[in-house]
XYZ file of C-alpha atoms in Angstrom:
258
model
C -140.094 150.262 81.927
C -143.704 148.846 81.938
C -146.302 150.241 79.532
C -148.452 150.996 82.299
C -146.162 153.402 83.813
C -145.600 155.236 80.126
C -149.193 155.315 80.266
C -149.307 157.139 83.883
C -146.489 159.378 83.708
C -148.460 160.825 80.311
C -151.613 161.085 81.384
C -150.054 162.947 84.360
C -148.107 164.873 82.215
C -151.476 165.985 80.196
C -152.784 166.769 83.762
C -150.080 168.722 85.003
C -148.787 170.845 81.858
C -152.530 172.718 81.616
C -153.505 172.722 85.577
C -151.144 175.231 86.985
C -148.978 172.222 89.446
C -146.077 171.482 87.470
C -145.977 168.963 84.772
C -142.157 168.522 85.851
C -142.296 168.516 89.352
C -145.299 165.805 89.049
C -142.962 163.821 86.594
C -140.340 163.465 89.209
C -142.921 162.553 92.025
C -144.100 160.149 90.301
C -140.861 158.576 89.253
C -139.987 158.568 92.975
C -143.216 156.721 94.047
C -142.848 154.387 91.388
C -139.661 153.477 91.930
C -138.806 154.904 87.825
C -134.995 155.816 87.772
C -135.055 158.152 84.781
C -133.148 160.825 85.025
C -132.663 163.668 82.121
C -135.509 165.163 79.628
C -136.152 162.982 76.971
C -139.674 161.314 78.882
C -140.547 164.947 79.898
C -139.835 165.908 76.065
C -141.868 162.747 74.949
C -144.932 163.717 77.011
C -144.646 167.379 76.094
C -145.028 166.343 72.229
C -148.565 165.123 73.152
C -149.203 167.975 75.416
C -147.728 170.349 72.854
C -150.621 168.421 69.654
C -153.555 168.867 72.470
C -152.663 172.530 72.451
C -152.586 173.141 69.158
C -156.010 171.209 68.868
C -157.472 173.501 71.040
C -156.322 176.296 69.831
C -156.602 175.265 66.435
C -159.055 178.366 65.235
C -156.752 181.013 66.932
C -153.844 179.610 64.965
C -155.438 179.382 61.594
C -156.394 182.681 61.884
C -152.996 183.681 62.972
C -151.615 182.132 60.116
C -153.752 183.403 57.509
C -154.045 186.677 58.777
C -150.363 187.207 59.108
C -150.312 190.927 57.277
C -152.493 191.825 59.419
C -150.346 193.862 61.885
C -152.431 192.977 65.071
C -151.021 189.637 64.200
C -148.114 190.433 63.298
C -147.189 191.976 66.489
C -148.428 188.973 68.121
C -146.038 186.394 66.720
C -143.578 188.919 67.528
C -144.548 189.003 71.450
C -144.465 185.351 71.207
C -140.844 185.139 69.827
C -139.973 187.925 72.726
C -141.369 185.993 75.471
C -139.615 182.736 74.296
C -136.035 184.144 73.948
C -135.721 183.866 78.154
C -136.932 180.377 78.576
C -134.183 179.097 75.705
C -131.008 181.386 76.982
C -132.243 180.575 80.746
C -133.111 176.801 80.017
C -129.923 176.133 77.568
C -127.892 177.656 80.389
C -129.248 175.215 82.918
C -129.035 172.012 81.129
C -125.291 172.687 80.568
C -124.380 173.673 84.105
C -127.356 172.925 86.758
C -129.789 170.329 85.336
C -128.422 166.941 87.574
C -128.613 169.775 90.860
C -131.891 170.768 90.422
C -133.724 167.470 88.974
C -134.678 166.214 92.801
C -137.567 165.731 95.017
C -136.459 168.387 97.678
C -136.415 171.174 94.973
C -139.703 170.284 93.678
C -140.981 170.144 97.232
C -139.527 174.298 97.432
C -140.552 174.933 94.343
C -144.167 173.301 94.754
C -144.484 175.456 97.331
C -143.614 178.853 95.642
C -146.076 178.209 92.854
C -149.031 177.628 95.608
C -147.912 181.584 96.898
C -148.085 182.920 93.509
C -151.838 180.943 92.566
C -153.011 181.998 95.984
C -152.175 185.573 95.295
C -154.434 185.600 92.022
C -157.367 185.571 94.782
C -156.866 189.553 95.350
C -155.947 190.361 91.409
C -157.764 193.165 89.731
C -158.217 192.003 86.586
C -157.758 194.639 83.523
C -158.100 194.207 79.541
C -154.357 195.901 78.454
C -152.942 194.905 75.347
C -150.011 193.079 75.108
C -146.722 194.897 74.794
C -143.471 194.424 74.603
C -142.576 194.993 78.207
C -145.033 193.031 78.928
C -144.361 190.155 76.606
C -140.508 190.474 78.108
C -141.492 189.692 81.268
C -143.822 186.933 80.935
C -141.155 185.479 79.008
C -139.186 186.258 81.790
C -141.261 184.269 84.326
C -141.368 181.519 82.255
C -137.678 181.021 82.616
C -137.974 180.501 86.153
C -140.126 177.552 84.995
C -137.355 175.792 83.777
C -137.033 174.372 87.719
C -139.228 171.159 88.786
C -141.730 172.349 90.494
C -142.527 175.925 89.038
C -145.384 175.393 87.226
C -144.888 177.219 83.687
C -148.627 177.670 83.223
C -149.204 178.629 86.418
C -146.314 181.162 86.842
C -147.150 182.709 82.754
C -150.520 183.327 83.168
C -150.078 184.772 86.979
C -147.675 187.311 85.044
C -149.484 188.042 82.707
C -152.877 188.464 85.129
C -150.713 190.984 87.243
C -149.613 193.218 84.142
C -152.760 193.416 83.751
C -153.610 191.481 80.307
C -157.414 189.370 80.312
C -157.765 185.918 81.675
C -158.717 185.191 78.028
C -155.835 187.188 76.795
C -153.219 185.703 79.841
C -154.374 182.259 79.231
C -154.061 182.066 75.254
C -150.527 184.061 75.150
C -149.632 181.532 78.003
C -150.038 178.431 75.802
C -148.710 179.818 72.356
C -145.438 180.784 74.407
C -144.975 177.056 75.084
C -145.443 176.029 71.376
C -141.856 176.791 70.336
C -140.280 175.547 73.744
C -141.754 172.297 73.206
C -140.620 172.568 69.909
C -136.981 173.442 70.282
C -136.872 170.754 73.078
C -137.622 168.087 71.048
C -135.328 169.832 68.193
C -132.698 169.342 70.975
C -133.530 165.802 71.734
C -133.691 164.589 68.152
C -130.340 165.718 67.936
C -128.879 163.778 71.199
C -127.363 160.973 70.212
C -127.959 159.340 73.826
C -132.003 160.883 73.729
C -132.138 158.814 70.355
C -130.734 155.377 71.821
C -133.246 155.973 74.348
C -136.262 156.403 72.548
C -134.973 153.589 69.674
C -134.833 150.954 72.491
C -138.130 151.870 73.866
C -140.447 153.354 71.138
C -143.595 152.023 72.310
C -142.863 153.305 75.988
C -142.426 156.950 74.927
C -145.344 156.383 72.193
C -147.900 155.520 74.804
C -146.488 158.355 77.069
C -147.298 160.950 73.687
C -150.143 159.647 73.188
C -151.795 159.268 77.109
C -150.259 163.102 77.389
C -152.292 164.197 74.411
C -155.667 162.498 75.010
C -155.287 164.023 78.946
C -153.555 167.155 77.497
C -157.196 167.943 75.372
C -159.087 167.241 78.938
C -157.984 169.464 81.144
C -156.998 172.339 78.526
C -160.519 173.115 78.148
C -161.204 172.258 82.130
C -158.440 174.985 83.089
C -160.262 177.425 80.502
C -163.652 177.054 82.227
C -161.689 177.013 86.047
C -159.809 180.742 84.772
C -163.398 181.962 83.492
C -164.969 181.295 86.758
C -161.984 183.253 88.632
C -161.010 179.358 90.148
C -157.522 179.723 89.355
C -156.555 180.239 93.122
C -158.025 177.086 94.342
C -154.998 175.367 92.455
C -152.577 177.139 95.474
C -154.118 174.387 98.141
C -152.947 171.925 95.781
C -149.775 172.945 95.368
C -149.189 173.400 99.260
C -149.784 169.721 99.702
C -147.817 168.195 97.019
C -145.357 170.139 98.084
C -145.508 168.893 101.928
C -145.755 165.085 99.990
C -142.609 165.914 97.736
C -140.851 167.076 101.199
C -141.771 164.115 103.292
C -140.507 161.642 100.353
C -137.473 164.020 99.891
C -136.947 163.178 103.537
C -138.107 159.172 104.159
C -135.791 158.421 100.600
């Protein structure tokens, strides 16, 4: 693999993981037009390492203050919502790398997929939005949606903070619980990875590929966090549907030419 593809595929990757299109689903489009035959997780883990730093750059005063404030049961409560609305993705997405991954890692299910996470952002046009606290039903069900994430092409921003919008928690609210939901994800995945023997032999042959790729993800990653914060204040976040529709008609028609 070239350098300059590491460096595209994580500077996508910082693009796609904060706008609401599918980090994964991008990944494997851009393998396909590139001609990159690399099947499994370990570049998507790579590039999620960066992505995972930018977030916690950004976020960097709400986690201090979550830290240091941890008796204080407000926060308390909140790292407990957090470890509620992770325990989905982990069951759902260990259960699918056993059985499913090499089924649903193609274009044509990204192009599907793609197309189901333009409905949802479109539908985010007609939301009333409301200031409820978080809860645990609430945090359940985000965590929940998340899951479904787990397939290329169902954007796990996107489909968190759309949740989250429709239980009626704040944009502020939806888009912060949104991100600190994918901090241990992103963690346990690259737990997972360090611990594959053939994810190791991988990354040991090619350090500097999978290097760049953390490092474009993270520089991008710290870019369009903040540009998705300002798009969510502005009530953009539907604009991201049109978007979605046609990378999902481009994922279909080089499902169909390949």
């Amino acid at each position: 693999m070239k350098l300059l593809e590491s460096f595209i595929l994580g500077v996508l990757q910082g693009i796609a993981e904060f706008l609401p299109i599918s980090s994964s689903g991008h990944l494997l489009i851009a393998q396909e037009v590139m001609n990159v035959n690399y099947q499994g997780n370990v570049l998507e883990v790579a590039t999620h390492l960066g992505t995972l730093l930018s977030i916690i750059v950004v976020f960097r005063n709400e986690i201090i203050s979550l830290i240091t404030g941890i008796k204080n049961k407000k926060y308390q409560y909140f790292v407990i919502y957090v470890i509620i609305g992770t325990i989905p993705a982990v069951v759902f997405g260990l259960f699918v790398k056993i059985f499913i991954f090499d089924l649903i890692e193609n274009i044509f299910v990204v192009a599907i997929s793609l197309f189901i996470t333009g409905l949802l952002l479109l539908k985010t046009k007609k939301i009333k939005i409301r200031s409820l606290p978080i809860s645990f039903k609430i945090a359940i069900l985000i965590g929940l949606s998340q899951a479904v994430a787990v397939f290329p092409g169902i954007s796990r921003s996107g489909i968190t903070i759309v949740t989250a919008l429709y239980l009626g928690l704040s944009k502020e609210e939806a888009t912060k619980f949104s991100f600190f939901l994918a901090i241990p994800v992103i963690l346990g995945a690259g737990i997972l990875t360090f611990f594959d023997k053939k994810s190791l032999i991988l990354v040991a042959n090619q350090p500097s590929f999978f290097a760049l790729a953390s490092i474009s993800s993270f520089v991008a990653g710290l870019i369009f966090l903040s540009f998705l914060l300002n798009v969510i204040r502005k009530d953009n976040f539907y604009l991201f549907s049109y978007y979605c529709f046609f990378a999902s008609a481009l994922s279909l028609a080089i499902s169909i030419i390949k």
